[in-house]
Coordinates of C-alpha atoms (C1' of nucleotides) in Angstrom, one line a residue:
Chain A
M729 CA 22.5 2.0 4.3
N730 CA 19.0 0.6 4.5
V731 CA 16.4 -0.6 2.0
Q732 CA 15.1 2.9 1.3
T733 CA 18.5 4.4 0.8
L734 CA 19.8 4.7 -2.8
P735 CA 23.3 4.0 -4.0
A736 CA 25.2 7.1 -4.9
S737 CA 24.7 8.0 -8.5
G738 CA 26.7 9.9 -11.1
L739 CA 23.6 10.2 -13.2
R740 CA 21.7 12.1 -10.7
Q741 CA 24.2 14.6 -9.4
D742 CA 23.2 17.4 -11.7
V743 CA 19.6 17.3 -10.6
S744 CA 18.8 19.9 -8.1
A745 CA 15.6 18.6 -6.5
A746 CA 16.8 15.1 -6.3
N747 CA 17.7 15.1 -2.6
V748 CA 14.3 16.4 -1.6
Q749 CA 12.5 13.8 -3.7
R750 CA 14.8 11.0 -2.6
A751 CA 12.8 11.0 0.6
V752 CA 9.5 10.5 -1.0
Q753 CA 9.0 7.0 0.3
D754 CA 9.6 4.4 -2.3
G755 CA 12.3 6.1 -4.4
C756 CA 13.8 2.8 -5.3
Q757 CA 13.3 3.4 -9.0
Q758 CA 16.4 5.5 -9.6
I759 CA 18.8 3.1 -11.1
A760 CA 22.3 4.6 -11.6
F761 CA 24.7 3.5 -14.2
P762 CA 27.8 5.4 -13.3
S763 CA 29.9 3.3 -15.5
I764 CA 28.0 4.4 -18.5
V765 CA 28.2 8.1 -17.6
V766 CA 31.9 7.9 -16.8
G767 CA 31.9 6.3 -20.1
D768 CA 35.4 6.1 -21.3
A769 CA 35.7 2.5 -22.7
G770 CA 31.9 2.2 -22.5
A771 CA 31.8 3.8 -25.9
Q772 CA 29.9 0.7 -27.1
W773 CA 26.7 2.3 -25.9
T774 CA 25.1 4.0 -28.9
P775 CA 22.2 6.4 -28.6
R776 CA 18.9 5.6 -30.3
R777 CA 15.8 7.7 -30.6
I778 CA 12.3 6.4 -30.3
R779 CA 9.5 8.5 -31.5
R780 CA 6.3 8.6 -29.6
G781 CA 4.0 5.7 -30.3
T782 CA 6.7 3.5 -31.8
Y783 CA 8.1 0.4 -30.2
L784 CA 11.6 -0.3 -28.9
Y785 CA 10.8 -4.0 -29.1
R786 CA 7.9 -6.3 -29.1
A787 CA 7.1 -9.4 -27.0
G788 CA 8.4 -12.5 -28.7
S789 CA 11.1 -10.9 -30.8
P790 CA 14.6 -12.0 -30.2
S791 CA 16.4 -9.9 -27.7
T792 CA 19.6 -8.5 -29.0
A793 CA 20.7 -5.7 -26.7
L794 CA 20.5 -4.0 -23.4
F795 CA 19.0 -0.5 -23.2
V796 CA 19.2 2.2 -20.7
V797 CA 16.7 5.0 -21.0
R798 CA 18.4 8.4 -21.4
F799 CA 15.3 10.6 -21.5
G800 CA 11.6 10.3 -22.2
C801 CA 8.9 8.0 -20.9
L802 CA 8.0 4.6 -22.2
K803 CA 5.6 1.9 -21.4
S804 CA 6.3 -1.8 -20.9
S805 CA 3.4 -4.1 -21.1
L806 CA 2.5 -7.8 -21.3
P807 CA 0.2 -8.4 -24.3
G808 CA -2.6 -10.5 -22.8
D809 CA -3.8 -13.5 -24.6
D810 CA -7.1 -11.9 -25.1
G811 CA -5.8 -8.7 -26.8
E812 CA -5.9 -6.7 -23.6
E813 CA -2.5 -5.5 -22.5
L814 CA -1.3 -5.4 -18.9
V815 CA 0.9 -2.4 -18.2
L816 CA 3.9 -3.4 -16.1
D817 CA 5.9 -0.3 -15.8
F818 CA 6.6 3.2 -17.2
P819 CA 10.4 3.1 -17.7
M820 CA 12.1 6.5 -17.5
R821 CA 15.6 7.9 -17.3
G822 CA 18.1 5.4 -15.8
D823 CA 15.9 2.4 -16.2
L824 CA 17.3 -0.7 -17.9
L825 CA 15.4 -2.6 -20.5
G826 CA 16.0 -5.8 -22.4
A827 CA 17.3 -7.8 -19.5
D828 CA 15.9 -10.9 -21.2
A829 CA 18.9 -10.7 -23.5
L830 CA 21.2 -11.6 -20.7
A831 CA 19.2 -14.7 -20.0
G832 CA 19.2 -15.6 -23.7
Q833 CA 15.5 -15.3 -23.8
P834 CA 13.3 -13.6 -26.4
C835 CA 11.6 -10.4 -25.3
A836 CA 8.8 -11.0 -22.9
T837 CA 7.2 -7.6 -23.1
D838 CA 6.2 -4.9 -25.5
V839 CA 8.0 -1.6 -24.9
Q840 CA 6.5 1.5 -26.5
A841 CA 7.5 5.2 -26.2
L842 CA 4.8 7.4 -24.6
E843 CA 6.7 10.4 -25.7
D844 CA 9.8 11.0 -27.9
S845 CA 12.5 9.3 -26.0
E846 CA 16.1 8.2 -26.3
V847 CA 17.9 5.1 -25.1
L848 CA 21.5 3.9 -25.0
V849 CA 22.0 0.6 -26.7
L850 CA 24.5 -2.1 -25.9
P851 CA 24.4 -5.1 -28.3
I852 CA 24.4 -8.2 -26.2
A853 CA 27.3 -9.5 -28.2
D854 CA 29.4 -6.7 -26.9
F855 CA 28.3 -7.2 -23.3
E856 CA 31.0 -9.5 -22.0
G857 CA 33.7 -7.5 -23.6
A858 CA 32.3 -4.3 -22.2
C859 CA 32.1 -5.9 -18.7
S860 CA 35.8 -6.8 -18.7
R861 CA 36.8 -3.4 -20.0
V862 CA 34.5 -1.1 -18.0
Q863 CA 35.2 -1.4 -14.3
G864 CA 31.9 -1.5 -12.4
L865 CA 29.6 -2.3 -15.2
R866 CA 28.8 -5.7 -13.9
N867 CA 28.2 -4.3 -10.5
D868 CA 25.9 -1.7 -11.9
L869 CA 24.0 -4.4 -13.6
Y870 CA 23.6 -6.3 -10.4
R871 CA 22.4 -3.2 -8.6
H872 CA 20.0 -2.7 -11.4
F873 CA 18.6 -6.2 -11.1
G874 CA 18.2 -5.7 -7.4
A875 CA 16.5 -2.5 -7.9
A876 CA 14.2 -3.9 -10.5
L877 CA 13.2 -6.7 -8.3
R878 CA 12.5 -4.3 -5.4
R879 CA 10.5 -2.1 -7.7
E880 CA 8.4 -5.0 -8.8
R881 CA 7.9 -5.9 -5.2
E882 CA 6.6 -2.4 -4.5
H883 CA 4.3 -2.8 -7.4
L884 CA 3.1 -6.1 -6.1
M885 CA 2.4 -4.5 -2.8
R886 CA 0.3 -1.8 -4.5
L887 CA -1.7 -4.4 -6.4
G888 CA -2.0 -6.9 -3.6
G889 CA -2.9 -5.2 -0.4
M890 CA -4.1 -1.8 -1.1
R891 CA -7.3 0.1 -1.7
A892 CA -7.8 1.9 -5.0
A893 CA -7.2 5.4 -3.5
Q894 CA -4.0 4.2 -1.9
R895 CA -2.7 2.8 -5.1
L896 CA -3.4 6.0 -7.0
A897 CA -1.9 8.2 -4.3
R898 CA 1.3 6.1 -4.2
F899 CA 1.5 6.2 -8.0
L900 CA 1.3 10.0 -8.0
I901 CA 3.9 10.3 -5.3
D902 CA 6.1 7.8 -7.1
L903 CA 5.8 9.7 -10.4
S904 CA 6.5 13.0 -8.6
G905 CA 9.8 11.6 -7.4
R906 CA 10.8 10.2 -10.7
F907 CA 10.0 13.4 -12.6
A908 CA 11.8 15.4 -10.1
A909 CA 14.9 13.2 -10.4
N910 CA 14.7 13.9 -14.1
G911 CA 14.8 17.6 -13.6
Y912 CA 11.2 18.3 -13.9
S913 CA 9.0 19.9 -11.1
P914 CA 7.9 17.4 -8.4
R915 CA 4.7 19.4 -7.9
A916 CA 3.4 19.9 -11.4
F917 CA 3.9 17.6 -14.3
N918 CA 2.4 16.0 -17.2
L919 CA 1.0 12.5 -17.2
R920 CA 2.5 10.8 -20.2
M921 CA -0.1 8.0 -20.0
S922 CA -3.8 7.6 -20.5
R923 CA -6.3 6.8 -17.8
A924 CA -6.6 3.4 -19.3
E925 CA -2.9 2.8 -19.0
I926 CA -2.8 4.0 -15.4
G927 CA -5.7 1.8 -14.7
S928 CA -4.0 -1.2 -16.2
Y929 CA -0.9 -0.5 -14.3
L930 CA -2.8 -0.2 -11.0
G931 CA -5.2 -2.9 -11.5
L932 CA -8.2 -0.6 -11.8
T933 CA -10.6 0.4 -14.6
L934 CA -10.1 3.7 -16.3
E935 CA -13.4 5.0 -14.8
S936 CA -12.1 4.3 -11.3
V937 CA -9.0 6.2 -12.1
S938 CA -10.9 9.1 -13.4
R939 CA -13.2 9.1 -10.4
L940 CA -10.4 9.0 -8.0
F941 CA -8.7 11.9 -9.7
S942 CA -11.9 13.9 -9.3
R943 CA -12.2 12.9 -5.7
F944 CA -8.6 13.9 -4.9
Q945 CA -9.3 17.2 -6.5
D946 CA -12.5 17.8 -4.5
D947 CA -10.5 17.0 -1.4
G948 CA -7.9 19.6 -2.4
L949 CA -5.1 17.1 -2.7
I950 CA -4.4 17.7 -6.3
K951 CA -5.5 19.8 -9.3
V952 CA -6.0 17.8 -12.4
H953 CA -7.1 18.6 -15.9
L954 CA -6.6 15.9 -18.5
R955 CA -3.0 15.0 -18.3
E956 CA -1.8 18.2 -16.5
I957 CA -1.5 17.4 -12.8
E958 CA -0.5 19.4 -9.8
L959 CA 0.1 18.1 -6.4
L960 CA -1.3 20.6 -3.9
D961 CA -1.0 18.7 -0.7
L962 CA 1.8 16.3 -0.6
N963 CA 1.2 15.4 3.0
G964 CA -2.4 14.7 2.4
L965 CA -1.5 12.5 -0.5
R966 CA 1.0 10.6 1.6
A967 CA -1.7 10.2 4.2
A968 CA -4.0 8.8 1.6
A969 CA -1.3 6.6 0.4
A970 CA -0.5 5.2 3.8
C971 CA -4.0 5.1 5.3
A972 CA -6.1 2.0 5.0
E973 CA -9.0 4.1 6.2
P974 CA -10.0 6.3 3.3
A975 CA -12.5 8.1 5.5
A976 CA -9.9 9.3 8.0
A977 CA -7.4 12.2 8.0
W978 CA -7.6 13.5 4.5
H979 CA -11.3 13.1 4.3
A980 CA -11.8 15.4 7.3
A981 CA -10.5 18.2 5.0
E982 CA -13.5 17.5 2.8
A983 CA -15.8 19.2 5.4
A984 CA -13.7 22.4 5.5
Chain B
M451 CA 13.5 -21.7 -27.8
N452 CA 10.7 -19.5 -26.8
V453 CA 9.5 -18.0 -23.5
Q454 CA 7.7 -21.0 -22.3
T455 CA 10.5 -23.4 -23.1
L456 CA 12.8 -24.1 -20.3
P457 CA 16.6 -24.4 -20.4
A458 CA 17.9 -28.0 -20.2
S459 CA 18.5 -28.9 -16.6
G460 CA 20.7 -31.3 -14.8
L461 CA 18.6 -30.8 -11.7
R462 CA 15.5 -32.1 -13.2
Q463 CA 16.6 -35.1 -15.1
D464 CA 15.8 -37.6 -12.4
V465 CA 12.3 -36.5 -12.2
S466 CA 9.9 -38.7 -14.1
A467 CA 6.8 -36.7 -14.3
A468 CA 8.6 -33.5 -15.2
N469 CA 8.0 -33.5 -18.9
V470 CA 4.3 -33.8 -18.4
Q471 CA 4.2 -31.0 -16.0
R472 CA 6.5 -28.8 -18.0
A473 CA 3.5 -28.1 -20.3
V474 CA 1.4 -26.8 -17.5
Q475 CA 1.3 -23.2 -18.8
D476 CA 3.6 -21.0 -16.8
G477 CA 6.3 -23.4 -15.9
C478 CA 8.8 -20.6 -15.8
Q479 CA 9.6 -21.1 -12.1
Q480 CA 12.1 -23.9 -12.7
I481 CA 15.4 -22.3 -12.3
A482 CA 18.2 -24.6 -13.2
F483 CA 21.6 -24.3 -11.7
P484 CA 23.5 -26.9 -13.7
S485 CA 26.8 -25.4 -12.6
I486 CA 26.0 -26.2 -9.0
V487 CA 25.0 -29.8 -9.7
V488 CA 28.0 -30.5 -11.9
G489 CA 29.7 -29.1 -9.0
D490 CA 33.4 -29.8 -9.3
A491 CA 35.0 -26.5 -8.3
G492 CA 31.7 -25.3 -7.0
A493 CA 32.4 -26.9 -3.8
Q494 CA 32.1 -23.5 -2.2
W495 CA 28.4 -24.2 -1.8
T496 CA 27.7 -25.6 1.6
P497 CA 24.4 -27.1 2.6
R498 CA 22.4 -25.6 5.5
R499 CA 19.2 -26.9 7.1
I500 CA 16.4 -24.7 8.1
R501 CA 13.8 -26.0 10.4
R502 CA 10.1 -25.3 9.9
G503 CA 9.1 -21.9 11.3
T504 CA 12.7 -20.6 11.5
Y505 CA 14.0 -17.8 9.3
L506 CA 16.7 -18.0 6.7
Y507 CA 17.1 -14.3 7.0
R508 CA 15.0 -11.2 8.0
A509 CA 14.3 -8.0 6.2
G510 CA 16.9 -5.4 7.0
S511 CA 19.7 -7.7 8.0
P512 CA 22.9 -7.5 6.0
S513 CA 22.9 -9.9 3.1
T514 CA 26.0 -12.1 3.2
A515 CA 25.3 -14.9 0.8
L516 CA 23.4 -16.4 -2.1
F517 CA 21.2 -19.3 -1.4
V518 CA 19.7 -22.0 -3.7
V519 CA 16.8 -24.0 -2.3
R520 CA 17.7 -27.7 -2.4
F521 CA 14.5 -29.0 -1.0
G522 CA 11.6 -27.9 1.1
C523 CA 9.3 -24.9 0.8
L524 CA 9.8 -21.5 2.2
K525 CA 7.9 -18.2 2.2
S526 CA 9.4 -14.9 1.3
S527 CA 7.4 -11.9 2.5
L528 CA 7.6 -8.2 2.9
P529 CA 6.9 -7.1 6.4
G530 CA 4.3 -4.4 6.1
D531 CA 4.7 -1.2 8.1
D532 CA 1.5 -2.0 9.9
G533 CA 2.6 -5.4 11.1
E534 CA 0.8 -7.2 8.3
E535 CA 3.1 -9.2 6.0
L536 CA 2.7 -9.4 2.3
V537 CA 3.6 -12.8 0.9
L538 CA 5.7 -12.4 -2.2
D539 CA 6.7 -16.0 -3.1
F540 CA 7.0 -19.5 -2.0
P541 CA 10.5 -20.5 -3.0
M542 CA 11.1 -24.1 -3.6
R543 CA 13.8 -26.3 -5.1
G544 CA 16.0 -24.6 -7.5
D545 CA 14.9 -21.1 -6.5
L546 CA 17.6 -18.5 -5.7
L547 CA 17.4 -16.4 -2.6
G548 CA 19.5 -13.5 -1.3
A549 CA 20.0 -11.7 -4.6
D550 CA 20.2 -8.5 -2.6
A551 CA 23.7 -9.5 -1.7
L552 CA 24.9 -9.1 -5.3
A553 CA 23.6 -5.6 -5.3
G554 CA 25.3 -4.9 -2.0
Q555 CA 21.9 -4.2 -0.4
P556 CA 20.6 -5.5 2.9
C557 CA 17.9 -8.1 2.8
A558 CA 14.6 -6.7 1.6
T559 CA 12.4 -9.6 2.7
D560 CA 11.8 -12.1 5.4
V561 CA 12.4 -15.7 4.4
Q562 CA 10.9 -18.3 6.6
A563 CA 10.7 -22.1 6.2
L564 CA 7.2 -23.5 5.9
E565 CA 8.6 -27.0 6.3
D566 CA 12.0 -28.4 7.2
S567 CA 14.1 -27.4 4.2
E568 CA 17.7 -27.2 3.0
V569 CA 19.5 -24.6 1.0
L570 CA 22.9 -24.3 -0.5
V571 CA 24.9 -21.4 0.7
L572 CA 27.5 -19.4 -1.3
P573 CA 29.0 -16.6 0.8
I574 CA 29.0 -13.5 -1.3
A575 CA 32.7 -13.0 -0.6
D576 CA 33.4 -16.2 -2.6
F577 CA 31.1 -15.3 -5.4
E578 CA 33.5 -13.6 -7.8
G579 CA 36.0 -16.3 -7.3
A580 CA 33.4 -19.0 -7.9
C581 CA 32.3 -17.3 -11.0
S582 CA 35.8 -17.3 -12.5
R583 CA 36.3 -21.0 -11.6
V584 CA 32.9 -22.5 -12.4
Q585 CA 32.1 -22.1 -16.0
G586 CA 28.5 -21.2 -16.5
L587 CA 27.8 -20.0 -13.0
R588 CA 27.4 -16.4 -14.1
N589 CA 25.1 -17.5 -17.0
D590 CA 23.0 -19.5 -14.6
L591 CA 22.7 -16.4 -12.5
Y592 CA 21.6 -14.3 -15.4
R593 CA 19.1 -16.9 -16.4
H594 CA 17.9 -17.0 -12.9
F595 CA 17.4 -13.2 -12.8
G596 CA 15.5 -13.3 -16.0
A597 CA 13.3 -16.1 -14.7
A598 CA 12.7 -14.3 -11.4
L599 CA 11.6 -11.2 -13.3
R600 CA 9.4 -13.2 -15.5
R601 CA 7.9 -14.9 -12.5
E602 CA 7.1 -11.7 -10.8
R603 CA 5.5 -10.5 -14.0
E604 CA 3.3 -13.5 -13.9
H605 CA 2.4 -12.7 -10.4
L606 CA 1.7 -9.1 -11.3
M607 CA -0.6 -10.4 -14.0
R608 CA -2.4 -12.5 -11.5
L609 CA -2.9 -9.7 -9.1
G610 CA -3.6 -7.0 -11.6
G611 CA -6.1 -8.3 -14.2
M612 CA -7.8 -11.3 -12.8
R613 CA -10.7 -12.4 -10.8
A614 CA -10.3 -14.2 -7.5
A615 CA -11.3 -17.6 -8.9
Q616 CA -8.8 -17.2 -11.7
R617 CA -6.0 -16.4 -9.4
L618 CA -6.6 -19.3 -7.2
A619 CA -6.9 -21.7 -10.1
R620 CA -3.6 -20.5 -11.6
F621 CA -2.0 -20.8 -8.2
L622 CA -3.0 -24.4 -7.9
I623 CA -1.9 -25.2 -11.4
D624 CA 1.4 -23.5 -10.7
L625 CA 1.9 -25.4 -7.5
S626 CA 1.1 -28.6 -9.2
G627 CA 3.8 -28.0 -11.7
R628 CA 6.4 -27.1 -9.1
F629 CA 5.6 -30.0 -6.9
A630 CA 5.8 -32.3 -9.9
A631 CA 9.1 -31.0 -10.8
N632 CA 10.3 -31.8 -7.3
G633 CA 9.3 -35.4 -7.6
Y634 CA 5.9 -35.2 -5.9
S635 CA 2.6 -36.0 -7.5
P636 CA 1.2 -33.2 -9.7
R637 CA -2.3 -34.3 -8.8
A638 CA -2.3 -34.7 -5.1
F639 CA -0.2 -32.7 -2.7
N640 CA 0.1 -31.0 0.5
L641 CA -0.3 -27.2 0.8
R642 CA 2.6 -26.0 2.9
M643 CA 1.0 -22.7 3.6
S644 CA -2.1 -21.5 5.4
R645 CA -5.1 -19.9 3.9
A646 CA -4.0 -16.6 5.2
E647 CA -0.7 -16.9 3.4
I648 CA -2.3 -18.0 0.2
G649 CA -4.6 -15.0 0.5
S650 CA -1.8 -12.6 1.1
Y651 CA 0.0 -14.0 -1.9
L652 CA -3.0 -13.7 -4.2
G653 CA -4.3 -10.5 -2.8
L654 CA -7.4 -12.0 -1.2
T655 CA -8.7 -12.6 2.3
L656 CA -8.4 -15.9 3.9
E657 CA -12.1 -16.3 3.9
S658 CA -12.2 -15.8 0.1
V659 CA -9.6 -18.4 -0.4
S660 CA -11.5 -20.8 1.8
R661 CA -14.8 -20.1 0.0
L662 CA -13.2 -20.6 -3.4
F663 CA -11.7 -23.9 -2.3
S664 CA -15.1 -25.0 -1.3
R665 CA -16.6 -23.8 -4.6
F666 CA -14.0 -25.6 -6.7
Q667 CA -14.7 -28.7 -4.7
D668 CA -18.5 -28.4 -5.2
D669 CA -17.8 -28.0 -8.9
G670 CA -15.8 -31.2 -8.9
L671 CA -12.5 -29.5 -9.9
I672 CA -10.7 -30.4 -6.7
K673 CA -10.9 -32.3 -3.5
V674 CA -9.7 -30.5 -0.5
H675 CA -9.5 -31.1 3.2
L676 CA -7.4 -28.7 5.2
R677 CA -4.0 -28.7 3.5
E678 CA -4.5 -32.0 1.6
I679 CA -5.5 -31.2 -1.9
E680 CA -6.2 -33.2 -5.0
L681 CA -6.7 -31.9 -8.5
L682 CA -9.5 -33.8 -10.0
D683 CA -10.1 -31.9 -13.2
L684 CA -7.0 -30.2 -14.5
N685 CA -8.8 -29.1 -17.7
G686 CA -11.6 -27.6 -15.7
L687 CA -9.1 -25.8 -13.5
R688 CA -7.3 -24.5 -16.6
A689 CA -10.6 -23.3 -17.9
A690 CA -11.3 -21.5 -14.6
A691 CA -7.8 -20.1 -14.8
A692 CA -8.2 -18.8 -18.3
C693 CA -11.7 -17.7 -18.3
A694 CA -12.7 -14.2 -17.3
E695 CA -16.3 -15.4 -17.2
P696 CA -16.6 -17.5 -14.1
A697 CA -20.2 -18.3 -14.9
A698 CA -19.2 -20.0 -18.2
A699 CA -17.7 -23.4 -19.0
W700 CA -16.8 -24.9 -15.7
H701 CA -19.9 -23.5 -14.1
A702 CA -22.1 -25.5 -16.5
A703 CA -20.7 -28.6 -14.8
E704 CA -22.3 -27.4 -11.6
A705 CA -25.8 -28.2 -13.0
A706 CA -24.8 -31.8 -13.8
Chain C
dC17 C1' -16.8 23.1 -37.9
dG18 C1' -17.3 18.5 -37.0
dC19 C1' -15.2 14.3 -35.9
dG20 C1' -12.4 10.7 -33.2
dG21 C1' -10.3 9.7 -29.3
dT22 C1' -10.1 10.6 -24.4
dA23 C1' -12.1 11.9 -20.1
dT24 C1' -15.9 12.6 -16.8
dT25 C1' -20.1 11.5 -14.5
dG26 C1' -24.2 8.8 -13.1
dA27 C1' -26.9 4.7 -11.8
dA28 C1' -27.2 -0.1 -11.1
dT29 C1' -24.8 -4.4 -10.1
dC30 C1' -21.8 -7.6 -8.2
dA31 C1' -17.6 -9.5 -6.4
dA32 C1' -15.0 -9.5 -2.6
dG33 C1' -14.3 -7.7 2.0
dT34 C1' -15.9 -7.5 6.9
dC35 C1' -17.7 -9.1 10.9
dA36 C1' -19.1 -12.9 13.5
dA37 C1' -20.0 -17.6 14.9
dA38 C1' -19.3 -22.6 14.9
dC39 C1' -16.3 -26.3 14.0
dT40 C1' -12.0 -29.1 13.4
dT41 C1' -7.4 -30.3 14.2
dC42 C1' -3.6 -30.6 16.9
dG43 C1' -0.5 -30.0 20.5
dT44 C1' 0.0 -29.7 25.6
dG45 C1' -0.5 -30.8 30.1
dG46 C1' -3.3 -32.4 33.8
Chain D
dC535 C1' -5.7 -41.0 28.0
dC536 C1' -8.6 -37.5 27.8
dA537 C1' -9.5 -32.5 28.4
dC538 C1' -8.4 -28.3 27.2
dG539 C1' -7.0 -24.3 24.6
dA540 C1' -5.0 -22.2 20.7
dA541 C1' -4.7 -21.9 16.0
dG542 C1' -6.6 -22.7 11.6
dT543 C1' -10.7 -23.4 8.7
dT544 C1' -15.3 -23.2 7.2
dT545 C1' -19.7 -20.9 6.6
dG546 C1' -23.2 -17.4 6.9
dA547 C1' -25.2 -12.6 6.7
dC548 C1' -24.3 -8.2 5.5
dT549 C1' -21.8 -4.1 3.7
dT550 C1' -19.2 -1.7 0.4
dG551 C1' -15.8 -0.6 -3.0
dA552 C1' -15.1 -1.1 -7.5
dT553 C1' -16.8 -2.6 -12.1
dT554 C1' -20.0 -2.2 -15.7
dC555 C1' -22.9 0.0 -18.9
dA556 C1' -24.2 4.0 -20.8
dA557 C1' -24.6 8.8 -21.6
dT558 C1' -22.4 13.2 -22.0
dA559 C1' -18.6 16.5 -22.2
dC560 C1' -14.3 17.9 -23.7
dC561 C1' -9.9 18.6 -26.4
dG562 C1' -7.2 18.5 -30.4
dC563 C1' -6.9 18.3 -35.2
dG564 C1' -7.9 18.0 -39.9

DNA sequence: CGCGGTATTGAATCAAGTCAAACTTCGTGG
DNA sequence: CCACGAAGTTTGACTTGATTCAATACCGCG
């Protein structure tokens, strides 16, 4: 098992396209919580709905529970001192939230639902008890932490050493994989987030994001209209994601 | 206790300047492992020296242990597919390494000593046992994970929404705090890393880093010669770190 | 139908990257 | 001990990718 390989997951086994998408380079985001699914004594987890636009929690508020996203798409962001927010992640199915609770720290981020979503809640008070009862919960947790750190590293890589086009291409491939793992099509999906939010996440301005979408479309890599997006040329996208030379491979197609 | 506040630490109590430096904005990097220091049954931790330039572990190798840095300064980096490395962090005293072991994953990063260093080693096989024996170890671990995530968030912020000068200023302030917490002077210290490594860490080129050092020096904020650095005007640096407008406050001093 | 929020597009600017050269420091070996 | 070479650093000139400012277009909704 190497870095790219994912741990076997009970959560994912019902998803048909998962295996295909697993290969889409950085698939690290799938965090499995088999112990939750198997469930038995894990009955402590209670579902909770979050309507679009509402917050699961806000930065600074006391952290009281762990959450696992069951479905939907959220946004976790760091509210900047200047009013501007910095988008850190778009948590989706299987992602864990509220880890600050374990450390006994107040919430460090805002978490808002980008669409109607549902999370499973485990009050932190019940955590130790649940751990001793549910075999594997703690291991799942460790795995999650590892995955979260790896995910952030990926993100750092995007922000640190990549061109704008690369970042966006990777982002799309990444999303494709995650949506696929959630049972949606890996080729055509619906961006839950605005250009501004994508920009913040990728360290770009919303205008740059918009421009790049247009350029990708002109190059025949994608078809995009507002938040509807279709990936036409996965390989081309991968090339754009990998290639430091934007004028190379996928640009040649421009002439055709 | 809020986000900025640090947990009480046995590791730090002998350090005189610590309290002063604690205030230096994002002091989150101090991860305390009181349970190690208190030690008693935690005798499982064995020290290990790492000479400058040698690796503690390499990406891809099986992860066998947890490590806590006792002294020295290391570099953890993601070896890029293209040969270029991406510097993720400069672990120092109190920082935990090898968390991949908990998740049962192979090492994801290279970790190399930038100076002669020492780490404490806990073989992963002994981990559960140590947890049950040493009260608080698991909590320390959770705290560490929380801190690590918060630290990465900080880093993301730097890379995402900040100008080059801001990033470097924050980096210096950050380093100052960490060195201080390790018993060194917060005002004058020795950079353990090259310009290229700083650049990689901050998402800049080495030339940009060099230029910015020169500029800070011209503006009277610092004095720098090779890797010897002295912070002359902490407040000015903080202003540079905070201010999105590089031409503002601290630039006025240029005229004087 | 008109309005507000979101997205696209264009033109001008600027920060940072790239390429290249000179200089310093340091370790090595003649 | 000094000369040499390698590695790391500084600085300059130039290029360019991305931001900024601003105008226009579009979609959804009351």
